C-alpha cells in the first residue's frame, strides 16, 4: 500500500477522506460486489444456458456452431479488450459488453420456433465481441481494486456472486420444464425469456461501476491514478504481451480453462440426464463453484504469511484435487450406461454421475480463481492487469472455440476427456514456475517502471 512519499500505483488522498465504512459505494468491496452482480445477470445466465448442453436444444449443432463463433471473436476481443477498457473506461466497456448477452439468448428463442441457426451463429459472434469487453473490464476491476493482501478473498466474493447467477439460471429451466416429462427435448420459450430479463438488468447495473481513480481503499489510497490511453499506445502494449514470458507461462492454463466445458456439458450433463435434471444439476454445478472459490480464496490469502508460498500451495492443492476428479471422470466414462437417461429421483443410479458433475464445478472455480490470483499477484496497476486478463481471456476463448468444433466433428467422449486431463496437468508446473519467479511480496517495480515510461510516452503523443 502507498504511504506519503512512496512512488507506487496507489494515490494517497487527504486523511479526512479516509473511511473504514464497510458499505461505502466507492470502496473496493462494494465495487467487487457490483461487478459480481453484473456477471450474475449476464455471463452467469449464459453459463446456465450453456450448462444444459446444446443451449437447451435437442440437436447440439446450432449451439456448437454458435459457441464456436462466439469464442473465435472472443479470442480476438479478449486480447484487445484490455486496451479498449483502458481507452473507454468501465461504463462504456461494460454496457456494450452486457448488451450482447441479451441478443444471444434471444437468438435461441428464435431458434425454438424457426430452427434457423444463422441468427444464433451471428449472435454468438457478436457476443464474443461483447464478452471480450466485459471480461477484460471485470478482470481489471477484480485484480486491481482489492488490497494487495486480500485479492484471493475478493476474487472468491466475486466468484460466489457471479456463480449464483448459474444457480438461479439452473432453477429457471428446472422449474419451467419440471412437469414436461422425459419426452421433452428442448426448453420452453419462458426459459429463454427469463434469461433475457436477467441479462437486460445486468446491462443497466453495469453503469454503476466506478473507474479505478474514484475507488478508495480503507487506508485512504486510490486504486490507481489512471490516465486513459489511446489506440496507438494500447496496440503497442498488447503486442508486447506475446513475448512477455509471464504471459507465455499462463498460455496452457488459459487454453484449458474453458476447453473442458464441452466435455462436461455435452457429454456428462446432456447425455446422461433428462431435461429437468440437467437444470437441477446446473444449480449444484454453479453452487459448487461458490464453495470452490471460497476455499481456494482462503488458501491463497491466509494459509501462509509469504505470498509466494501461498501461491505454490494453492497451485499444488488444485493440481491434486484435479487429478482425483479427472480420475473419477474416467471411471464414470468407462462404466456409464450409453442408453439410459437418468432422472434426479433415481437415487443411487443418479448419485455417482451427479457427484462427478458437482466436482467439475468445484474444480472449475478453484482452477480459475487460482489463475486470477496469480495474474493479480503480478501487478497492482489497473492498466497493466486489464491487458494481462484480456490476454488470458483471449487465449482461453481460442481454446474453447477449438473445443466446441472438436465436439462438432464427433470426436469421442473418451478422447475429449483424456485431452482435457492432459492439458490441465501440463499447466500446473508452468504456473508453479511463474509463482516462484514472478510473484513478489509487494508489487512496486512494474508500476514504478510504467510511471517512468508514462511521461516520455505522453511527450510522444501516446497518452492523452
Short mmCIF file of C-alpha atoms in Angstrom, two decimals:
data_model
loop_
_atom_site.label_atom_id
_atom_site.label_comp_id
_atom_site.label_asym_id
_atom_site.label_seq_id
_atom_site.Cartn_x
_atom_site.Cartn_y
_atom_site.Cartn_z
CA UNK A 1 0.00 0.00 0.00
CA UNK A 2 1.15 3.52 -0.71
CA UNK A 3 2.38 5.85 2.02
CA UNK A 4 3.30 9.51 1.69
CA UNK A 5 6.50 9.78 -0.27
CA UNK A 6 6.26 6.32 -1.86
CA UNK A 7 6.11 6.20 -5.63
CA UNK A 8 3.70 3.36 -6.30
CA UNK A 9 0.44 2.86 -8.17
CA UNK A 10 -1.76 3.83 -5.23
CA UNK A 11 -2.51 7.51 -4.90
CA UNK A 12 -2.83 9.00 -1.41
CA UNK A 13 -5.81 11.19 -0.61
CA UNK A 14 -6.32 13.51 2.36
CA UNK A 15 -6.68 11.97 5.82
CA UNK A 16 -10.18 13.38 6.12
CA UNK A 17 -11.31 11.39 3.10
CA UNK A 18 -10.27 8.08 4.61
CA UNK A 19 -13.05 5.78 5.73
CA UNK A 20 -13.36 2.25 7.02
CA UNK A 21 -17.13 2.22 6.50
CA UNK A 22 -17.78 -1.23 5.04
CA UNK A 23 -20.55 -0.26 2.64
CA UNK A 24 -19.07 2.84 1.01
CA UNK A 25 -20.17 3.00 -2.63
CA UNK A 26 -16.62 3.82 -3.72
CA UNK A 27 -14.97 1.05 -1.68
CA UNK A 28 -13.24 -1.89 -3.44
CA UNK A 29 -15.61 -4.30 -1.66
CA UNK A 30 -18.81 -2.69 -2.94
CA UNK A 31 -17.39 -2.32 -6.44
CA UNK A 32 -16.40 -6.01 -6.39
CA UNK A 33 -19.92 -6.92 -5.26
CA UNK A 34 -21.44 -4.79 -8.02
CA UNK A 35 -19.31 -6.32 -10.76
CA UNK A 36 -20.25 -9.69 -9.26
CA UNK A 37 -23.95 -8.92 -9.74
CA UNK A 38 -23.34 -7.66 -13.28
CA UNK A 39 -21.75 -11.01 -14.08
CA UNK A 40 -24.50 -12.79 -12.12
CA UNK A 41 -27.02 -11.39 -14.59
CA UNK A 42 -25.09 -11.73 -17.86
CA UNK A 43 -22.39 -14.43 -18.05
CA UNK A 44 -23.99 -16.18 -15.06
CA UNK A 45 -27.22 -16.72 -17.02
CA UNK A 46 -25.22 -17.54 -20.14
CA UNK A 47 -23.44 -20.26 -18.16
CA UNK A 48 -26.76 -21.73 -17.08
CA UNK A 49 -27.94 -21.73 -20.71
CA UNK A 50 -24.77 -23.41 -21.95
CA UNK A 51 -24.63 -25.78 -18.99
CA UNK A 52 -27.83 -27.53 -20.10
CA UNK A 53 -25.96 -28.80 -23.16
CA UNK A 54 -26.89 -27.71 -26.67
CA UNK A 55 -28.28 -24.40 -25.41
CA UNK A 56 -31.39 -26.27 -24.25
CA UNK A 57 -31.96 -27.81 -27.68
CA UNK A 58 -32.18 -31.48 -28.70
CA UNK A 59 -29.65 -31.07 -31.52
CA UNK A 60 -26.33 -29.59 -30.35
CA UNK A 61 -25.19 -28.47 -33.83
CA UNK A 62 -26.64 -24.94 -33.67
CA UNK A 63 -25.30 -24.37 -30.16
CA UNK A 64 -21.85 -25.77 -31.01
CA UNK A 65 -21.59 -23.56 -34.10
CA UNK A 66 -22.82 -20.50 -32.20
CA UNK A 67 -20.31 -21.15 -29.41
CA UNK A 68 -17.51 -21.65 -31.94
CA UNK A 69 -18.33 -18.27 -33.50
CA UNK A 70 -18.57 -16.76 -30.00
CA UNK A 71 -15.20 -17.99 -28.80
CA UNK A 72 -13.49 -17.17 -32.09
CA UNK A 73 -14.38 -13.48 -31.83
CA UNK A 74 -13.89 -13.66 -28.05
CA UNK A 75 -10.30 -14.83 -28.64
CA UNK A 76 -9.61 -11.64 -30.62
CA UNK A 77 -11.55 -9.19 -28.49
CA UNK A 78 -10.45 -10.81 -25.24
CA UNK A 79 -6.89 -9.81 -26.11
CA UNK A 80 -7.98 -6.39 -27.42
CA UNK A 81 -10.45 -5.89 -24.56
CA UNK A 82 -7.85 -4.69 -22.05
CA UNK A 83 -6.75 -1.96 -24.44
CA UNK A 84 -10.35 -0.98 -25.18
CA UNK A 85 -11.08 -0.77 -21.45
CA UNK A 86 -8.05 1.48 -20.96
CA UNK A 87 -9.40 3.81 -23.66
CA UNK A 88 -13.15 3.82 -22.90
CA UNK A 89 -13.24 3.17 -19.15
CA UNK A 90 -15.67 0.85 -17.31
CA UNK A 91 -19.07 2.34 -18.18
CA UNK A 92 -18.98 2.13 -21.97
CA UNK A 93 -16.94 -1.08 -22.00
CA UNK A 94 -19.23 -2.96 -19.62
CA UNK A 95 -22.53 -1.67 -21.00
CA UNK A 96 -21.57 -2.55 -24.58
CA UNK A 97 -20.43 -5.98 -23.48
CA UNK A 98 -23.51 -6.77 -21.37
CA UNK A 99 -25.95 -5.79 -24.11
CA UNK A 100 -24.75 -8.57 -26.39
CA UNK A 101 -25.82 -11.29 -23.95
CA UNK A 102 -29.49 -10.38 -24.40
CA UNK A 103 -29.20 -10.82 -28.16
CA UNK A 104 -27.64 -14.26 -27.76
CA UNK A 105 -30.42 -15.59 -25.52
CA UNK A 106 -32.97 -14.07 -27.92
CA UNK A 107 -31.43 -15.97 -30.84
CA UNK A 108 -32.28 -19.29 -29.18
CA UNK A 109 -35.83 -18.10 -28.54
CA UNK A 110 -35.98 -17.52 -32.31
CA UNK A 111 -34.39 -20.93 -32.98
CA UNK A 112 -37.04 -22.59 -30.81
CA UNK A 113 -39.63 -21.57 -33.41
CA UNK A 114 -37.85 -21.49 -36.78
CA UNK A 115 -34.85 -23.87 -36.43
CA UNK A 116 -32.61 -21.47 -38.43
CA UNK A 117 -29.13 -21.42 -36.93
CA UNK A 118 -27.81 -18.39 -38.83
CA UNK A 119 -29.21 -15.94 -36.24
CA UNK A 120 -27.74 -17.98 -33.36
CA UNK A 121 -24.31 -18.10 -35.03
CA UNK A 122 -24.36 -14.36 -35.77
CA UNK A 123 -25.48 -13.57 -32.22
CA UNK A 124 -22.73 -15.83 -30.94
CA UNK A 125 -20.10 -13.91 -32.93
CA UNK A 126 -21.44 -10.59 -31.61
CA UNK A 127 -21.50 -11.96 -28.06
CA UNK A 128 -17.84 -12.93 -28.46
CA UNK A 129 -17.03 -9.26 -29.03
CA UNK A 130 -19.12 -8.18 -26.05
CA UNK A 131 -17.79 -10.90 -23.77
CA UNK A 132 -14.23 -9.86 -24.60
CA UNK A 133 -15.04 -6.33 -23.45
CA UNK A 134 -16.92 -7.42 -20.32
CA UNK A 135 -14.33 -9.89 -19.07
CA UNK A 136 -11.38 -7.60 -19.70
CA UNK A 137 -13.11 -4.91 -17.64
CA UNK A 138 -14.14 -7.41 -14.97
CA UNK A 139 -10.62 -8.79 -14.73
CA UNK A 140 -9.08 -5.35 -14.34
CA UNK A 141 -11.58 -4.47 -11.60
CA UNK A 142 -11.28 -7.76 -9.73
CA UNK A 143 -7.47 -7.86 -9.72
CA UNK A 144 -6.60 -4.17 -9.25
CA UNK A 145 -9.31 -2.76 -6.93
CA UNK A 146 -8.77 -5.03 -3.87
CA UNK A 147 -5.99 -4.52 -1.31
CA UNK A 148 -2.85 -6.42 -2.24
CA UNK A 149 -3.09 -8.92 0.63
CA UNK A 150 -6.78 -9.72 0.10
CA UNK A 151 -7.03 -10.37 -3.63
CA UNK A 152 -7.91 -14.03 -3.11
CA UNK A 153 -10.75 -13.08 -0.76
CA UNK A 154 -12.19 -10.52 -3.19
CA UNK A 155 -11.89 -12.95 -6.09
CA UNK A 156 -13.86 -15.53 -4.08
CA UNK A 157 -16.54 -12.92 -3.25
CA UNK A 158 -16.87 -12.07 -6.92
CA UNK A 159 -16.88 -15.71 -8.00
CA UNK A 160 -19.56 -16.63 -5.46
CA UNK A 161 -21.93 -13.85 -6.56
CA UNK A 162 -21.23 -14.48 -10.25
CA UNK A 163 -21.96 -18.20 -9.96
CA UNK A 164 -25.15 -17.57 -8.01
CA UNK A 165 -26.35 -16.49 -11.47
CA UNK A 166 -25.72 -20.01 -12.69
CA UNK A 167 -27.61 -21.38 -9.68
CA UNK A 168 -30.67 -19.18 -10.32
CA UNK A 169 -30.29 -19.78 -14.06
CA UNK A 170 -30.34 -23.53 -13.43
CA UNK A 171 -33.56 -23.21 -11.47
CA UNK A 172 -35.30 -21.45 -14.38
CA UNK A 173 -35.27 -24.46 -16.78
CA UNK A 174 -35.74 -26.89 -13.88
CA UNK A 175 -38.95 -25.20 -12.67
CA UNK A 176 -40.38 -24.26 -16.08
CA UNK A 177 -39.77 -27.73 -17.55
CA UNK A 178 -40.41 -29.83 -14.43
CA UNK A 179 -43.76 -31.28 -15.50
CA UNK A 180 -42.97 -31.80 -19.17
CA UNK A 181 -41.73 -35.36 -18.61
CA UNK A 182 -38.87 -37.35 -20.11
CA UNK A 183 -40.17 -36.79 -23.66
CA UNK A 184 -39.35 -33.06 -23.51
CA UNK A 185 -36.24 -32.45 -25.61
CA UNK A 186 -36.00 -28.65 -25.75
CA UNK A 187 -36.72 -25.97 -23.16
CA UNK A 188 -39.80 -23.78 -23.50
CA UNK A 189 -39.95 -20.09 -24.52
CA UNK A 190 -40.30 -18.91 -20.93
CA UNK A 191 -36.83 -20.24 -20.14
CA UNK A 192 -35.18 -18.02 -22.76
CA UNK A 193 -37.34 -15.02 -21.83
CA UNK A 194 -36.30 -15.42 -18.19
CA UNK A 195 -32.63 -15.41 -19.20
CA UNK A 196 -33.16 -12.28 -21.32
CA UNK A 197 -34.78 -10.41 -18.42
CA UNK A 198 -31.82 -11.05 -16.12
CA UNK A 199 -29.31 -10.14 -18.82
CA UNK A 200 -31.08 -6.83 -19.50
CA UNK A 201 -30.92 -5.99 -15.80
CA UNK A 202 -27.19 -6.71 -15.82
CA UNK A 203 -26.60 -4.26 -18.67
CA UNK A 204 -28.28 -1.48 -16.67
CA UNK A 205 -26.42 -2.41 -13.47
CA UNK A 206 -23.06 -2.14 -15.27
CA UNK A 207 -23.49 1.65 -15.30
CA UNK A 208 -22.96 1.70 -11.50
CA UNK A 209 -19.30 0.61 -11.72
CA UNK A 210 -16.80 3.35 -10.86
CA UNK A 211 -13.46 3.91 -12.65
CA UNK A 212 -10.36 2.93 -10.69
CA UNK A 213 -9.38 6.53 -9.99
CA UNK A 214 -12.60 7.05 -7.98
CA UNK A 215 -12.32 3.89 -5.86
CA UNK A 216 -10.81 4.49 -2.40
CA UNK A 217 -9.45 1.76 -0.15
CA UNK A 218 -9.91 1.83 3.64
CA UNK A 219 -6.37 3.16 4.15
CA UNK A 220 -7.20 6.20 2.02
CA UNK A 221 -5.33 5.17 -1.15
CA UNK A 222 -6.97 5.25 -4.54
CA UNK A 223 -6.67 2.07 -6.59
CA UNK A 224 -4.78 3.79 -9.40
CA UNK A 225 -4.25 7.24 -10.84
CA UNK A 226 -5.34 6.05 -14.28
CA UNK A 227 -4.54 8.02 -17.42
CA UNK A 228 -6.82 6.94 -20.24
CA UNK A 229 -4.75 5.64 -23.10
CA UNK A 230 -5.21 5.76 -26.87
CA UNK A 231 -5.27 3.26 -29.71
CA UNK A 232 -1.61 3.58 -30.71
CA UNK A 233 -0.30 3.01 -27.21
CA UNK A 234 -2.65 0.10 -26.49
CA UNK A 235 -1.81 -1.69 -29.74
CA UNK A 236 1.87 -1.45 -28.84
CA UNK A 237 1.31 -2.69 -25.29
CA UNK A 238 -0.90 -5.58 -26.43
CA UNK A 239 1.71 -6.75 -28.96
CA UNK A 240 4.30 -6.80 -26.18
CA UNK A 241 2.21 -9.41 -24.32
CA UNK A 242 3.03 -12.04 -26.94
CA UNK A 243 6.69 -12.09 -25.93
CA UNK A 244 6.14 -11.43 -22.23
CA UNK A 245 7.49 -14.59 -20.54
CA UNK A 246 4.94 -14.32 -17.73
CA UNK A 247 2.05 -14.45 -20.19
CA UNK A 248 3.62 -17.31 -22.13
CA UNK A 249 3.73 -19.41 -18.96
CA UNK A 250 0.00 -18.76 -18.46
CA UNK A 251 -0.95 -19.89 -22.01
CA UNK A 252 -1.56 -23.62 -21.21
CA UNK A 253 -3.70 -22.77 -18.16
CA UNK A 254 -5.65 -20.20 -20.17
CA UNK A 255 -6.17 -22.59 -23.11
CA UNK A 256 -7.59 -25.43 -20.99
CA UNK A 257 -9.67 -23.33 -18.56
CA UNK A 258 -12.77 -23.31 -20.82
CA UNK A 259 -11.75 -26.24 -23.01
CA UNK A 260 -13.27 -28.76 -20.58
CA UNK A 261 -16.77 -27.22 -20.68
CA UNK A 262 -17.57 -29.06 -23.92
CA UNK A 263 -16.98 -32.43 -22.34
CA UNK A 264 -18.68 -31.57 -19.05
CA UNK A 265 -21.82 -30.04 -20.56
CA UNK A 266 -22.34 -32.08 -23.75
CA UNK A 267 -21.01 -35.49 -22.68
CA UNK A 268 -21.89 -35.63 -18.99
CA UNK A 269 -24.83 -33.35 -18.25
CA UNK A 270 -26.61 -33.54 -21.63
CA UNK A 271 -26.13 -37.21 -22.48
CA UNK A 272 -26.56 -38.75 -19.05
CA UNK A 273 -29.58 -36.83 -17.70
CA UNK A 274 -33.07 -35.82 -18.83
CA UNK A 275 -34.02 -32.18 -19.43
CA UNK A 276 -35.33 -31.22 -16.00
CA UNK A 277 -32.44 -32.99 -14.26
CA UNK A 278 -29.92 -31.05 -16.35
CA UNK A 279 -31.37 -27.84 -14.91
CA UNK A 280 -31.29 -29.37 -11.42
CA UNK A 281 -27.64 -30.38 -11.93
CA UNK A 282 -26.77 -26.87 -13.05
CA UNK A 283 -27.96 -25.50 -9.71
CA UNK A 284 -25.38 -27.62 -7.92
CA UNK A 285 -22.63 -27.25 -10.54
CA UNK A 286 -22.62 -23.47 -10.16
CA UNK A 287 -23.28 -23.76 -6.42
CA UNK A 288 -20.14 -25.88 -6.16
CA UNK A 289 -18.26 -23.06 -7.84
CA UNK A 290 -19.19 -20.78 -4.96
CA UNK A 291 -17.74 -23.26 -2.46
CA UNK A 292 -14.64 -23.84 -4.55
CA UNK A 293 -13.85 -20.15 -4.93
CA UNK A 294 -14.24 -19.55 -1.18
CA UNK A 295 -11.98 -22.48 -0.35
CA UNK A 296 -9.16 -21.57 -2.73
CA UNK A 297 -9.52 -17.88 -1.81
CA UNK A 298 -8.74 -18.76 1.81
CA UNK A 299 -5.70 -20.79 0.79
CA UNK A 300 -4.35 -18.01 -1.45
CA UNK A 301 -4.76 -15.26 1.17
CA UNK A 302 -4.41 -16.83 4.61
CA UNK A 303 -2.58 -20.18 4.50
CA UNK A 304 0.94 -18.71 4.96
CA UNK A 305 2.50 -15.33 5.65
CA UNK A 306 4.60 -15.46 2.47
CA UNK A 307 2.59 -14.61 -0.64
CA UNK A 308 4.85 -16.73 -2.86
CA UNK A 309 4.40 -19.74 -0.56
CA UNK A 310 0.61 -19.27 -0.61
CA UNK A 311 0.71 -19.28 -4.41
CA UNK A 312 2.74 -22.50 -4.52
CA UNK A 313 0.41 -24.23 -2.05
CA UNK A 314 -2.67 -23.06 -3.96
CA UNK A 315 -1.41 -24.46 -7.27
CA UNK A 316 -0.50 -27.79 -5.62
CA UNK A 317 -3.91 -28.08 -3.91
CA UNK A 318 -5.75 -27.54 -7.20
CA UNK A 319 -3.44 -29.96 -9.04
CA UNK A 320 -4.07 -32.77 -6.53
CA UNK A 321 -7.83 -32.21 -6.49
CA UNK A 322 -7.95 -32.12 -10.30
CA UNK A 323 -6.16 -35.47 -10.56
CA UNK A 324 -8.76 -37.09 -8.35
CA UNK A 325 -11.73 -35.56 -10.19
CA UNK A 326 -10.46 -36.44 -13.67
CA UNK A 327 -9.77 -39.96 -12.39
CA UNK A 328 -13.41 -40.14 -11.29
CA UNK A 329 -14.49 -38.88 -14.72
CA UNK A 330 -12.52 -41.68 -16.36
CA UNK A 331 -14.24 -44.27 -14.17
CA UNK A 332 -17.64 -42.77 -14.98
CA UNK A 333 -16.90 -42.76 -18.71
CA UNK A 334 -15.84 -46.41 -18.69
CA UNK A 335 -18.82 -47.60 -16.63
CA UNK A 336 -21.65 -45.39 -17.88
CA UNK A 337 -24.79 -46.78 -19.50
CA UNK A 338 -24.86 -45.48 -23.09
CA UNK A 339 -28.65 -45.87 -23.36
CA UNK A 340 -30.23 -44.95 -20.02
CA UNK A 341 -31.01 -41.27 -19.29
CA UNK A 342 -31.04 -40.51 -15.58
CA UNK A 343 -33.59 -38.54 -13.54
CA UNK A 344 -32.74 -36.88 -10.23
CA UNK A 345 -35.33 -39.11 -8.47
CA UNK A 346 -33.49 -42.32 -9.31
CA UNK A 347 -31.38 -42.42 -6.13
CA UNK A 348 -28.20 -44.48 -6.25
CA UNK A 349 -28.00 -44.66 -10.06
CA UNK A 350 -28.13 -40.88 -10.18
CA UNK A 351 -25.77 -40.21 -7.25
CA UNK A 352 -22.40 -41.09 -8.84
CA UNK A 353 -22.71 -39.02 -12.05
CA UNK A 354 -24.27 -36.16 -10.04
CA UNK A 355 -21.32 -36.05 -7.61
CA UNK A 356 -18.92 -36.03 -10.57
CA UNK A 357 -20.72 -33.09 -12.19
CA UNK A 358 -20.75 -31.27 -8.83
CA UNK A 359 -16.99 -31.80 -8.52
CA UNK A 360 -16.46 -30.46 -12.04
CA UNK A 361 -17.99 -27.17 -10.84
CA UNK A 362 -15.81 -27.20 -7.72
CA UNK A 363 -12.65 -27.70 -9.82
CA UNK A 364 -13.56 -25.04 -12.40
CA UNK A 365 -13.91 -22.35 -9.73
CA UNK A 366 -10.75 -23.35 -7.90
CA UNK A 367 -8.71 -23.52 -11.10
CA UNK A 368 -9.84 -20.18 -12.49
CA UNK A 369 -9.74 -18.36 -9.13
CA UNK A 370 -6.20 -19.65 -8.65
CA UNK A 371 -5.13 -18.37 -12.09
CA UNK A 372 -6.76 -14.98 -11.45
CA UNK A 373 -4.90 -14.75 -8.14
CA UNK A 374 -1.60 -15.46 -9.90
CA UNK A 375 -2.34 -12.78 -12.52
CA UNK A 376 -3.34 -10.31 -9.79
CA UNK A 377 -0.10 -11.05 -7.94
CA UNK A 378 1.97 -9.96 -10.94
CA UNK A 379 0.98 -6.27 -10.64
CA UNK A 380 -1.43 -3.84 -8.98
CA UNK A 381 -1.95 -1.30 -11.73
CA UNK A 382 -5.37 -1.42 -13.43
CA UNK A 383 -4.00 -0.72 -16.92
CA UNK A 384 -1.39 -3.48 -16.74
CA UNK A 385 -3.82 -6.01 -15.27
CA UNK A 386 -6.55 -5.22 -17.82
CA UNK A 387 -4.10 -6.27 -20.55
CA UNK A 388 -2.97 -9.36 -18.65
CA UNK A 389 -6.54 -10.51 -18.04
CA UNK A 390 -7.50 -9.68 -21.63
CA UNK A 391 -4.66 -11.87 -22.87
CA UNK A 392 -5.77 -14.67 -20.54
CA UNK A 393 -9.39 -14.45 -21.71
CA UNK A 394 -8.35 -14.30 -25.36
CA UNK A 395 -6.27 -17.48 -25.16
CA UNK A 396 -8.98 -19.10 -23.05
CA UNK A 397 -11.58 -18.35 -25.70
CA UNK A 398 -9.41 -19.63 -28.53
CA UNK A 399 -9.18 -22.94 -26.67
CA UNK A 400 -12.95 -23.00 -26.17
CA UNK A 401 -13.59 -22.32 -29.88
CA UNK A 402 -11.41 -25.30 -30.79
CA UNK A 403 -13.12 -27.49 -28.16
CA UNK A 404 -16.65 -26.81 -29.45
CA UNK A 405 -15.61 -27.63 -33.02
CA UNK A 406 -13.84 -30.79 -31.90
CA UNK A 407 -17.17 -31.87 -30.43
CA UNK A 408 -18.94 -30.89 -33.65
CA UNK A 409 -16.64 -33.28 -35.52
CA UNK A 410 -17.96 -36.12 -33.32
CA UNK A 411 -14.66 -36.79 -31.55
CA UNK A 412 -15.32 -39.46 -28.93
CA UNK A 413 -16.06 -38.51 -25.33
CA UNK A 414 -13.16 -40.63 -24.08
CA UNK A 415 -10.70 -38.80 -26.32
CA UNK A 416 -12.03 -35.42 -25.15
CA UNK A 417 -11.72 -36.50 -21.51
CA UNK A 418 -8.08 -37.58 -21.91
CA UNK A 419 -7.14 -34.39 -23.78
CA UNK A 420 -8.70 -32.28 -21.01
CA UNK A 421 -6.86 -34.20 -18.31
CA UNK A 422 -3.51 -33.86 -20.08
CA UNK A 423 -3.95 -30.13 -20.82
CA UNK A 424 -4.80 -29.21 -17.24
CA UNK A 425 -1.96 -31.36 -15.88
CA UNK A 426 0.61 -29.65 -18.13
CA UNK A 427 -0.43 -26.21 -16.86
CA UNK A 428 0.39 -26.76 -13.17
CA UNK A 429 4.23 -26.96 -13.29
CA UNK A 430 4.31 -23.89 -15.53
CA UNK A 431 2.16 -21.96 -13.05
CA UNK A 432 4.50 -23.04 -10.26
CA UNK A 433 7.47 -21.67 -12.20
CA UNK A 434 5.59 -18.39 -12.69
CA UNK A 435 4.73 -18.10 -8.98
CA UNK A 436 8.29 -18.84 -7.86
CA UNK A 437 9.96 -16.46 -10.33
CA UNK A 438 7.46 -13.61 -10.65
CA UNK A 439 5.30 -13.32 -7.53
CA UNK A 440 6.79 -10.84 -5.04
CA UNK A 441 5.70 -9.95 -1.53
CA UNK A 442 4.81 -6.45 -2.83
CA UNK A 443 4.23 -5.13 -6.34
CA UNK A 444 6.01 -1.85 -6.88
CA UNK A 445 8.62 -2.37 -9.55
CA UNK A 446 6.35 -2.78 -12.54
CA UNK A 447 4.16 0.18 -11.68
CA UNK A 448 7.21 2.39 -11.00
CA UNK A 449 8.62 1.42 -14.37
CA UNK A 450 5.30 2.25 -16.01
CA UNK A 451 5.29 5.67 -14.33
CA UNK A 452 8.79 6.37 -15.60
CA UNK A 453 7.72 5.43 -19.12
CA UNK A 454 4.44 7.37 -19.00
CA UNK A 455 5.91 10.90 -19.19
CA UNK A 456 8.07 10.09 -22.19
CA UNK A 457 5.14 8.34 -23.83
CA UNK A 458 3.00 11.40 -23.26
CA UNK A 459 5.60 13.56 -24.92
CA UNK A 460 5.38 11.34 -27.98
CA UNK A 461 1.59 11.56 -28.07
CA UNK A 462 0.92 8.07 -26.69
CA UNK A 463 -1.04 9.07 -23.59
CA UNK A 464 -3.90 11.52 -23.50
#
